[in-house]
Amino acid sequence: GLEKLIQTLQWSISALSNVLFLTIVIYGTIALMGCYLYGGDKYIGKVSETYYINDYFNFMNFYSSYLLIFRCSTGENWHNIMVEYAYKDNSEMGYSFVFFILDNFITSVILLNLLLMVTLQQYDEFTDKKYNPIEKFNSFIKDFNSAWNKYSTDEEDGYRIKKYLAAHFLIELNSAKLVFHEKNKLE
């Protein structure tokens, strides 16, 4: 089961890269909105008065704003940051609650569920269907190994088969897959 999950993640790397790019764009958009709403000169003197808003996590520039949005999306004291921004300027208290709740909802709930949805869709596509390439390959490998073990020699530690046994090996491998006709099997 774990091997199927790892193979599913390998098959879904391209789809997950699209989700990652979308996540970066959404984080950037929210960081720019935070810079627009809370950045500027009016909070520079008040940073030292707060506990959760500091010189690294604030909305003064895009870099620190991006870090703050990422920190809030991990769930680390986002509600305390929201309250600190709400009570810095009482005229913008409503903006702070709406902004941080929407930010938390978008980054935590929607993007996480999108990531899970893409992974589960790839898992469904590549493991639960009858025509999936992983199951066909695994069944072919099982048939190949059983036929190879039957005709391999002990002198070569199972790495080679004798020339005269090659036709028997191919027949054993499954003549229906190789489309041998009955009268021409050994030819």
XYZ file of C-alpha atoms in Angstrom:
187
model
C 0.000 0.000 0.000
C 2.795 2.415 0.819
C 4.453 1.660 -2.514
C 1.217 2.575 -4.306
C 1.075 5.880 -2.423
C 4.657 6.728 -3.342
C 4.032 5.815 -6.981
C 0.899 7.970 -6.934
C 2.890 10.934 -5.645
C 5.459 10.374 -8.395
C 2.733 10.330 -11.045
C 1.061 13.449 -9.619
C 4.142 15.694 -9.412
C 3.044 17.775 -12.418
C -0.421 18.361 -10.975
C 1.027 19.144 -7.544
C 3.414 21.662 -9.112
C 0.386 23.495 -10.524
C -1.165 23.595 -7.044
C 2.133 24.854 -5.598
C 2.290 27.654 -8.174
C -1.317 28.606 -7.405
C -0.469 28.636 -3.680
C 2.487 30.965 -4.258
C 0.314 33.335 -6.296
C -2.473 33.369 -3.693
C 0.002 33.962 -0.838
C 1.513 36.831 -2.834
C -1.893 38.370 -3.489
C -2.860 38.200 0.179
C 0.558 39.606 1.175
C 0.063 42.558 -1.196
C -3.396 43.178 0.247
C -1.881 43.124 3.740
C 0.785 45.630 2.670
C -1.924 47.860 1.231
C -4.179 47.681 4.300
C -1.658 47.619 7.157
C 1.671 48.742 5.709
C 3.105 52.194 5.800
C 4.365 54.655 8.340
C 1.527 54.524 10.844
C 2.704 51.237 12.445
C 6.477 51.821 12.507
C 6.549 53.306 15.998
C 4.042 50.800 17.381
C 5.911 47.580 16.428
C 7.863 47.591 19.694
C 4.600 47.770 21.693
C 3.287 44.467 20.320
C 4.208 40.868 21.045
C 3.334 38.987 17.853
C 4.028 41.745 15.351
C 7.768 42.400 15.274
C 10.499 43.524 12.893
C 10.310 40.263 10.907
C 6.588 39.530 10.873
C 4.643 42.618 9.818
C 3.100 44.246 6.772
C 5.798 46.922 6.241
C 7.158 45.345 3.027
C 6.321 42.448 0.739
C 8.939 40.050 2.121
C 7.911 40.355 5.761
C 4.257 40.385 4.720
C 4.734 37.113 2.822
C 6.394 35.571 5.884
C 3.534 36.741 8.092
C 0.904 35.278 5.737
C 2.796 31.980 5.649
C 3.029 32.012 9.446
C -0.710 32.650 9.733
C -1.492 29.834 7.270
C 0.372 27.347 9.463
C -1.945 28.295 12.319
C 0.741 29.822 14.533
C -1.073 32.471 16.607
C -2.933 33.926 13.642
C -5.784 34.974 15.908
C -3.405 36.913 18.175
C -1.882 38.687 15.178
C -5.410 39.518 14.014
C -6.300 41.003 17.403
C -3.081 43.042 17.559
C -3.765 44.563 14.150
C -7.410 45.135 15.074
C -6.615 47.099 18.223
C -3.748 49.168 16.776
C -6.210 51.379 14.993
C -9.798 51.053 16.153
C -11.133 52.588 12.941
C -9.888 49.535 10.975
C -10.970 46.876 13.474
C -13.522 45.313 11.117
C -11.001 45.112 8.287
C -8.600 43.155 10.448
C -11.124 40.502 11.454
C -12.433 40.055 7.915
C -8.945 40.059 6.379
C -7.392 37.495 8.727
C -10.403 35.176 8.815
C -10.581 35.140 5.006
C -6.805 34.654 4.849
C -6.964 31.705 7.224
C -9.922 30.187 5.398
C -8.342 30.519 1.954
C -4.832 29.388 2.828
C -5.631 26.671 5.337
C -8.898 25.177 4.203
C -9.189 25.719 0.465
C -5.546 25.207 -0.554
C -5.063 22.203 1.727
C -8.221 20.582 0.380
C -7.110 21.370 -3.179
C -3.801 19.625 -2.526
C -5.583 16.592 -1.066
C -8.104 16.549 -3.911
C -5.383 16.505 -6.586
C -3.489 13.725 -4.803
C -6.618 11.613 -4.315
C -7.662 12.160 -7.922
C -4.279 10.882 -9.105
C -4.529 7.944 -6.692
C -7.956 7.093 -8.055
C -6.776 7.425 -11.638
C -3.653 5.304 -11.283
C -4.575 2.662 -8.708
C -8.299 1.937 -8.685
C -8.982 1.569 -12.404
C -8.539 -1.661 -14.313
C -6.630 -0.003 -17.157
C -4.105 1.856 -15.012
C -0.446 1.577 -16.033
C 0.890 0.767 -12.557
C -1.229 -2.362 -12.132
C -0.504 -3.554 -15.674
C 3.220 -3.087 -15.134
C 3.140 -4.856 -11.759
C 1.227 -7.832 -13.179
C 3.664 -8.060 -16.098
C 6.631 -7.992 -13.689
C 5.086 -10.827 -11.646
C 4.565 -12.943 -14.786
C 8.062 -12.150 -16.017
C 9.697 -13.035 -12.683
C 7.864 -16.343 -12.366
C 8.773 -17.351 -15.947
C 12.377 -16.155 -15.548
C 12.840 -18.047 -12.284
C 11.566 -21.207 -13.938
C 14.145 -21.103 -16.776
C 17.108 -19.352 -15.167
C 20.224 -21.373 -14.356
C 21.866 -21.791 -10.985
C 25.362 -21.321 -12.435
C 24.615 -17.698 -13.284
C 22.734 -17.030 -9.990
C 19.502 -16.414 -11.880
C 20.867 -13.626 -14.098
C 20.771 -15.550 -17.383
C 18.888 -18.320 -19.133
C 20.270 -20.784 -21.688
C 19.788 -20.009 -25.376
C 17.788 -23.151 -26.065
C 15.346 -22.229 -23.253
C 14.585 -18.730 -24.615
C 11.654 -19.903 -26.754
C 10.173 -21.823 -23.833
C 10.654 -18.741 -21.648
C 8.742 -16.537 -24.130
C 5.941 -19.073 -24.373
C 5.757 -19.326 -20.602
C 5.694 -15.539 -20.329
C 2.165 -15.610 -21.694
C 1.557 -16.418 -25.290
C -1.730 -14.482 -25.289
C 0.145 -11.245 -24.612
C 2.820 -12.014 -27.195
C 0.259 -13.303 -29.753
C 1.906 -16.592 -30.696
C -0.132 -18.852 -32.929
C -0.562 -22.422 -31.770
C 1.226 -24.073 -34.715
C 4.180 -21.681 -34.614
C 4.888 -21.654 -30.862
C 8.271 -23.357 -30.853
C 9.299 -22.044 -34.278
